[in-house]
Short mmCIF file of C-alpha atoms in Angstrom, two decimals:
data_model
loop_
_atom_site.label_atom_id
_atom_site.label_comp_id
_atom_site.label_asym_id
_atom_site.label_seq_id
_atom_site.Cartn_x
_atom_site.Cartn_y
_atom_site.Cartn_z
CA MET A 1 -3.05 -26.69 -25.12
CA ALA A 2 -5.33 -23.70 -25.78
CA ALA A 3 -6.18 -23.45 -22.09
CA ALA A 4 -2.51 -23.55 -21.15
CA LEU A 5 -1.69 -20.79 -23.63
CA ALA A 6 -4.56 -18.65 -22.36
CA LEU A 7 -3.33 -19.10 -18.81
CA ALA A 8 0.21 -18.19 -19.77
CA LEU A 9 -0.99 -15.09 -21.63
CA GLY A 10 -3.15 -14.07 -18.66
CA ALA A 11 -0.21 -14.47 -16.30
CA LEU A 12 1.98 -12.41 -18.61
CA LEU A 13 -0.58 -9.58 -18.82
CA VAL A 14 -1.06 -9.49 -15.04
CA ALA A 15 2.68 -9.43 -14.46
CA LEU A 16 3.39 -6.75 -17.04
CA GLY A 17 0.32 -4.63 -16.30
CA GLY A 18 1.36 -4.20 -12.69
CA PHE A 19 5.10 -3.97 -13.21
CA LEU A 20 5.66 -0.28 -12.65
CA VAL A 21 2.79 0.81 -10.45
CA ALA A 22 4.97 3.71 -9.42
CA ALA A 23 4.63 7.42 -8.88
CA LEU A 24 6.66 10.61 -8.75
CA ALA A 25 7.27 11.75 -5.20
CA HIS A 26 9.41 14.86 -5.79
CA ARG A 27 11.91 16.17 -8.29
CA GLY A 28 15.59 16.60 -7.67
CA PRO A 29 18.75 16.79 -9.78
CA GLU A 30 18.76 12.98 -10.13
CA GLY A 31 15.00 12.69 -10.55
CA PRO A 32 12.34 11.91 -7.94
CA ARG A 33 13.52 9.90 -4.99
CA LEU A 34 12.06 9.21 -1.57
CA ALA A 35 13.73 10.60 1.52
CA VAL A 36 12.91 7.61 3.75
CA THR A 37 13.42 3.91 3.02
CA GLY A 38 10.22 1.91 3.36
CA ARG A 39 11.01 -1.37 5.09
CA ALA A 40 7.64 -1.49 6.84
CA VAL A 41 4.62 0.06 5.13
CA ALA A 42 1.24 -0.07 6.90
CA HIS A 43 -1.50 -0.97 4.40
CA ARG A 44 -4.54 1.24 5.06
CA GLY A 45 -2.78 2.07 8.31
CA GLY A 46 -2.53 -1.59 9.31
CA ALA A 47 -6.01 -2.92 8.57
CA GLY A 48 -5.42 -6.19 10.39
CA GLU A 49 -4.82 -4.57 13.77
CA ARG A 50 -7.14 -1.58 13.80
CA ILE A 51 -10.05 -0.55 11.59
CA GLU A 52 -8.61 0.45 8.25
CA ASN A 53 -7.79 4.06 7.37
CA THR A 54 -8.69 5.46 10.79
CA MET A 55 -6.59 7.74 12.96
CA GLU A 56 -6.35 4.92 15.50
CA ALA A 57 -4.88 2.64 12.83
CA PHE A 58 -2.30 5.25 11.88
CA GLU A 59 -1.40 5.82 15.53
CA ASN A 60 -0.90 2.09 16.01
CA ALA A 61 1.23 1.75 12.88
CA VAL A 62 3.54 4.59 13.92
CA ARG A 63 3.79 3.11 17.41
CA GLN A 64 4.87 -0.18 15.83
CA GLY A 65 7.69 1.63 14.02
CA CYS A 66 6.38 1.65 10.46
CA ASP A 67 8.46 3.75 8.10
CA TRP A 68 5.50 4.59 5.87
CA LEU A 69 1.76 4.76 6.15
CA GLU A 70 -0.32 3.76 3.13
CA LEU A 71 -3.82 5.18 2.71
CA ASP A 72 -6.55 5.87 0.16
CA VAL A 73 -8.31 9.13 -0.61
CA ARG A 74 -11.60 10.19 -2.18
CA ARG A 75 -13.56 13.47 -2.31
CA THR A 76 -17.00 13.95 -0.80
CA ARG A 77 -19.85 15.80 -2.46
CA ASP A 78 -19.05 18.95 -0.47
CA GLY A 79 -15.37 18.85 -1.54
CA VAL A 80 -13.68 17.30 1.50
CA VAL A 81 -10.71 14.99 0.80
CA VAL A 82 -11.31 11.96 3.02
CA VAL A 83 -9.27 8.86 3.78
CA CYS A 84 -11.42 5.98 2.56
CA HIS A 85 -10.81 2.95 0.35
CA ASP A 86 -14.21 2.04 -1.08
CA ARG A 87 -16.39 4.43 -3.01
CA GLU A 88 -19.53 2.46 -2.11
CA LEU A 89 -19.62 2.11 1.68
CA TRP A 90 -21.56 -1.13 2.15
CA ARG A 91 -18.52 -3.28 2.98
CA GLN A 92 -17.09 -0.73 5.36
CA SER A 93 -20.21 0.61 7.03
CA GLY A 94 -23.22 -1.55 6.16
CA ARG A 95 -24.89 1.37 4.36
CA HIS A 96 -25.34 1.80 0.63
CA LEU A 97 -23.79 5.23 0.23
CA ASP A 98 -21.45 6.65 -2.41
CA VAL A 99 -18.68 8.72 -0.82
CA THR A 100 -18.57 11.10 -3.75
CA ARG A 101 -22.31 11.78 -3.46
CA THR A 102 -22.38 12.21 0.31
CA ASP A 103 -21.45 15.26 2.39
CA PHE A 104 -18.64 14.77 4.88
CA ARG A 105 -20.88 15.30 7.91
CA ASP A 106 -23.17 12.50 6.70
CA LEU A 107 -20.53 9.80 6.28
CA PRO A 108 -21.37 6.78 8.47
CA PRO A 109 -18.95 5.13 10.91
CA TYR A 110 -17.06 2.00 9.98
CA ARG A 111 -18.27 -1.43 11.01
CA SER A 112 -16.56 -2.97 14.00
CA PRO A 113 -15.38 -5.67 13.63
CA LEU A 114 -14.44 -5.20 9.98
CA GLU A 115 -13.12 -8.03 7.81
CA VAL A 116 -9.56 -7.62 6.54
CA THR A 117 -9.62 -7.61 2.74
CA PHE A 118 -6.29 -9.40 2.27
CA ALA A 119 -6.79 -11.79 5.20
CA PRO A 120 -10.23 -13.29 4.49
CA GLY A 121 -11.90 -14.58 7.63
CA SER A 122 -9.87 -12.27 9.89
CA PHE A 123 -11.35 -9.14 11.46
CA SER A 124 -10.06 -5.97 13.09
CA SER A 125 -11.79 -3.75 15.59
CA GLY A 126 -11.14 -0.50 17.39
CA ARG A 127 -12.61 2.42 19.27
CA ASP A 128 -12.15 4.80 16.34
CA ARG A 129 -14.70 4.20 13.58
CA ARG A 130 -14.69 7.64 11.96
CA ILE A 131 -13.65 8.37 8.36
CA PRO A 132 -10.98 11.10 8.72
CA ARG A 133 -9.99 13.97 6.45
CA LEU A 134 -6.57 13.84 4.81
CA VAL A 135 -5.66 17.18 6.35
CA GLU A 136 -6.16 15.66 9.82
CA VAL A 137 -3.63 12.95 9.01
CA PHE A 138 -1.11 15.51 7.76
CA GLN A 139 -1.65 17.64 10.86
CA ARG A 140 -1.23 14.68 13.20
CA PHE A 141 1.79 13.20 11.42
CA PRO A 142 3.55 16.13 9.74
CA ARG A 143 6.87 14.29 9.23
CA GLN A 144 5.59 10.75 8.82
CA PRO A 145 6.12 9.44 5.26
CA ILE A 146 2.81 8.56 3.61
CA SER A 147 1.91 6.74 0.40
CA ILE A 148 -1.37 8.10 -0.98
CA GLU A 149 -3.52 6.15 -3.41
CA VAL A 150 -5.88 8.47 -5.26
CA LYS A 151 -8.91 6.27 -5.90
CA ASP A 152 -10.95 8.35 -8.36
CA ASP A 153 -10.33 9.85 -11.77
CA ASP A 154 -11.13 13.32 -10.42
CA ASP A 155 -9.01 16.34 -11.29
CA ASP A 156 -10.34 18.30 -8.31
CA LEU A 157 -9.33 15.50 -5.96
CA ILE A 158 -5.85 15.24 -7.49
CA ASN A 159 -5.33 19.00 -7.37
CA GLU A 160 -6.49 19.27 -3.76
CA VAL A 161 -4.22 16.45 -2.63
CA ALA A 162 -1.31 18.09 -4.44
CA ALA A 163 -2.10 21.42 -2.76
CA LEU A 164 -2.15 19.76 0.67
CA VAL A 165 1.18 18.07 0.00
CA ARG A 166 2.69 21.43 -0.94
CA SER A 167 1.17 23.33 1.96
CA PHE A 168 2.56 20.83 4.48
CA ASP A 169 5.95 20.73 2.67
CA ARG A 170 5.64 16.95 2.34
CA ALA A 171 7.00 16.32 -1.19
CA PRO A 172 10.08 14.27 -0.18
CA ILE A 173 8.02 12.07 2.16
CA THR A 174 4.89 11.58 0.06
CA LEU A 175 4.46 8.92 -2.60
CA TRP A 176 1.56 9.10 -5.02
CA ALA A 177 0.92 5.39 -5.35
CA SER A 178 -1.56 5.79 -8.17
CA PHE A 179 -3.09 8.46 -10.35
CA ARG A 180 -6.23 6.83 -11.68
CA GLN A 181 -6.38 9.13 -14.66
CA ARG A 182 -6.94 6.80 -17.58
CA ILE A 183 -4.21 8.14 -19.86
CA LEU A 184 -1.52 8.19 -17.20
CA ARG A 185 -2.42 4.70 -16.06
CA LYS A 186 -2.13 3.36 -19.59
CA CYS A 187 1.19 5.13 -20.07
CA ARG A 188 2.59 3.61 -16.89
CA ARG A 189 1.54 0.13 -17.94
CA ALA A 190 3.13 0.59 -21.35
CA ARG A 191 6.28 1.85 -19.64
CA GLY A 192 6.30 -1.20 -17.39
CA LEU A 193 6.13 -3.47 -20.41
CA LEU A 194 8.98 -1.56 -22.02
CA ALA A 195 11.14 -1.73 -18.89
CA LEU A 196 10.63 -5.45 -18.49
CA LEU A 197 11.33 -6.11 -22.17
CA LEU A 198 14.53 -4.02 -22.02
CA TRP A 199 15.61 -5.92 -18.91
CA TYR A 200 15.46 -9.22 -20.76
CA LEU A 201 17.31 -7.66 -23.71
CA GLY A 202 20.01 -6.30 -21.41
CA LEU A 203 19.12 -2.70 -22.29
CA LEU A 204 17.33 -1.53 -19.13
CA PRO A 205 20.38 0.48 -17.93
CA ARG A 206 19.80 2.79 -20.92
CA LEU A 207 16.18 3.57 -19.99
CA PRO A 208 15.69 6.62 -17.73
CA LEU A 209 13.78 5.66 -14.57
CA PRO A 210 12.07 8.73 -13.10
CA GLU A 211 9.85 6.64 -10.81
CA ALA A 212 10.35 6.64 -7.06
CA ALA A 213 9.15 3.14 -6.26
CA LEU A 214 7.97 -0.14 -7.72
CA LEU A 215 4.88 -1.62 -6.04
CA PHE A 216 4.08 -5.20 -6.99
CA PRO A 217 2.03 -8.03 -5.45
CA LEU A 218 3.93 -10.92 -3.90
CA PRO A 219 2.94 -13.66 -6.36
CA SER A 220 2.90 -16.50 -3.82
CA THR A 221 -0.08 -14.87 -2.09
CA ILE A 222 -2.17 -15.30 -5.25
CA ASN A 223 -4.79 -17.96 -4.57
CA ARG A 224 -4.34 -17.46 -0.81
CA THR A 225 -5.18 -13.83 -0.06
CA TYR A 226 -5.64 -12.33 -3.52
CA PHE A 227 -7.91 -14.03 -6.02
CA PRO A 228 -7.65 -12.85 -9.65
CA LEU A 229 -8.63 -16.41 -10.64
CA PRO A 230 -10.73 -19.08 -8.92
CA ARG A 231 -8.80 -21.10 -6.37
CA GLY A 232 -6.96 -24.06 -7.80
CA PRO A 233 -4.22 -24.96 -10.28
CA ALA A 234 -4.80 -21.84 -12.41
CA GLY A 235 -4.06 -19.49 -9.53
CA HIS A 236 -0.99 -21.52 -8.58
CA ALA A 237 0.29 -21.38 -12.16
CA LEU A 238 -0.39 -17.65 -12.32
CA SER A 239 1.62 -16.97 -9.17
CA ARG A 240 4.58 -18.98 -10.47
CA ALA A 241 4.48 -17.25 -13.86
CA ALA A 242 4.31 -13.76 -12.31
CA ALA A 243 7.21 -14.53 -9.99
CA ALA A 244 9.32 -16.00 -12.79
CA LEU A 245 8.66 -13.09 -15.15
CA VAL A 246 8.94 -10.09 -12.86
CA LEU A 247 10.45 -10.83 -9.46
CA ARG A 248 13.95 -11.59 -10.64
CA PRO A 249 16.42 -10.79 -7.81
CA ALA A 250 18.88 -9.30 -10.30
CA LEU A 251 16.16 -7.06 -11.73
CA LEU A 252 15.09 -5.84 -8.30
CA GLN A 253 18.71 -5.19 -7.39
CA HIS A 254 19.17 -3.17 -10.58
CA LEU A 255 16.13 -1.04 -9.78
CA LYS A 256 17.33 -0.44 -6.22
CA SER A 257 20.82 0.45 -7.43
CA ARG A 258 19.22 3.20 -9.51
CA GLY A 259 17.37 4.67 -6.55
CA LEU A 260 13.98 3.00 -6.79
CA GLN A 261 12.44 1.34 -3.78
CA VAL A 262 10.75 -2.04 -4.29
CA TRP A 263 7.68 -2.70 -2.13
CA LEU A 264 5.77 -5.98 -2.30
CA TRP A 265 2.12 -6.13 -1.22
CA VAL A 266 -0.02 -7.15 0.65
CA VAL A 267 2.24 -9.33 2.79
CA ASN A 268 0.76 -10.54 6.08
CA GLU A 269 2.47 -13.73 7.23
CA GLU A 270 5.98 -14.39 8.49
CA ARG A 271 6.78 -16.88 5.72
CA ASP A 272 5.78 -14.21 3.20
CA PHE A 273 7.89 -11.54 4.92
CA ALA A 274 10.86 -13.88 4.62
CA GLU A 275 10.15 -14.60 0.97
CA ALA A 276 9.70 -10.94 0.07
CA PHE A 277 12.95 -9.80 1.67
CA GLY A 278 14.70 -12.89 0.31
CA LEU A 279 13.73 -11.83 -3.20
CA GLY A 280 15.39 -8.48 -2.59
CA ALA A 281 12.43 -6.24 -1.76
CA THR A 282 13.22 -2.95 -0.07
CA GLY A 283 10.15 -3.41 2.08
CA VAL A 284 6.67 -4.85 2.35
CA ILE A 285 3.19 -3.40 2.58
CA THR A 286 1.29 -5.18 5.35
CA ASP A 287 -2.00 -5.20 7.23
CA TYR A 288 -0.15 -6.34 10.36
CA PRO A 289 2.54 -3.82 11.34
CA GLY A 290 3.03 -5.40 14.77
CA ARG A 291 3.65 -8.81 13.23
CA LEU A 292 6.08 -7.31 10.75
CA ARG A 293 7.85 -5.39 13.51
CA ARG A 294 8.48 -8.63 15.43
CA PHE A 295 9.84 -10.23 12.27
CA LEU A 296 12.16 -7.32 11.51
CA ASP A 297 13.42 -7.13 15.09
CA GLY A 298 14.08 -10.87 15.27
CA PRO A 299 16.97 -12.96 13.93
CA SER A 300 17.35 -13.19 10.19
CA PRO A 301 15.38 -16.23 8.95
CA THR A 302 17.62 -16.84 5.93
CA PRO A 303 21.24 -18.04 5.86
CA GLY A 304 23.64 -15.25 5.16
CA GLY A 305 21.00 -12.61 5.88
CA PRO A 306 21.40 -9.45 7.97
CA SER A 307 22.56 -9.65 11.56
CA PRO A 308 19.91 -10.30 14.23
CA THR A 309 19.85 -6.70 15.31
CA PRO A 310 16.73 -4.62 14.67
CA ARG A 311 16.58 -4.16 10.90
CA CYS A 312 14.00 -1.38 10.73
CA PRO A 313 14.53 1.27 13.41
CA SER A 314 11.47 3.18 14.54
CA PRO A 315 11.23 6.49 12.69
CA SER A 316 11.12 9.90 14.24
CA TRP A 317 8.09 11.97 13.39
CA GLY A 318 6.57 15.31 14.24
CA GLY A 319 3.38 14.42 16.10
CA GLU A 320 2.53 14.49 19.77
CA PRO A 321 3.68 11.62 22.02
CA LEU A 322 1.70 8.47 21.36
CA PRO A 323 -0.20 6.66 24.11
CA PRO A 324 1.24 3.34 25.30
CA PRO A 325 0.02 0.18 23.56
CA GLU A 326 -3.21 -1.26 24.88
CA LYS A 327 -2.87 -4.27 27.12
CA GLY A 328 -3.73 -7.62 25.70
CA GLY A 329 -1.91 -7.32 22.38
CA GLU A 330 -3.53 -6.92 19.02
CA THR A 331 -7.11 -8.08 19.00
CA GLY A 332 -9.19 -9.11 16.10
CA GLY A 333 -12.93 -9.48 15.82
CA LYS A 334 -15.00 -12.23 17.39
CA GLY A 335 -12.72 -12.37 20.40
CA ARG A 336 -9.72 -13.71 18.47
CA LYS A 337 -6.23 -12.56 19.28
CA VAL A 338 -4.32 -11.58 16.17
CA GLU A 339 -0.60 -12.13 16.36
#
């Protein structure tokens, strides 16, 4: 009994702690809202098809028709804002270097092939292995919506990213997926708990919702691609509890009716795409933008769903024309073809 209660409590804390991982994108008369709907969001630029967070990955994701790019930023020792997920570069490069203690010119190239974090045992490769600067991404894709995750509790980093967003006039198409400032993070978690509690009490319509989006993990991927607990019954129970507590279709519909977008992450398989959209998600964050594009362009997999016309038209953006896709489809490491 004690173990069951501990598991239930753990599931509740995970569900509530991540409920409103949201951020202000821009302010308007009705509060911050995003200018572009995110049906397809490329996680780290589409880490399953090209090496994560590289310009080649972003090019590929845009070519596949993603509405939004998702990326991570840190600041080097010499003050350059770079697009990089890990602070310690061993996983990504095979070298024990701290991004924040390394000058930009000394950053090593990425490994190729590189294992996909949310698809263990799968690898991506590519010609581009360079860690880019955020300003390069903004210059290359001036009108492409981008979700930025600020990885460090660093006021200089936050201020420099904000200055870049302003200088490129990107406020309506930029989502700050996370400020990692300790106080703000705690406040958002407390607000998530409040919102969920008010939903169950029928009072959520009275709570102002200034957030632009709700980002939440798809619970069914727990114990398959995301492992907060060891594999086994505990992970299965956790996924069911999180889904039952948070991913209520009526709740998601209420959030969307009030202008929030609902993105579920990290969703990489067709069955999970179908589940996410079936729950009422606005869109999904994926490592495989090509796979998601084929799903969105195909017939609806659920009875009564949208018509079998393309459901996520390719966005227009302000960069130069993209090169045609490489022959041979999407390739993973070790000679495997990734569909």
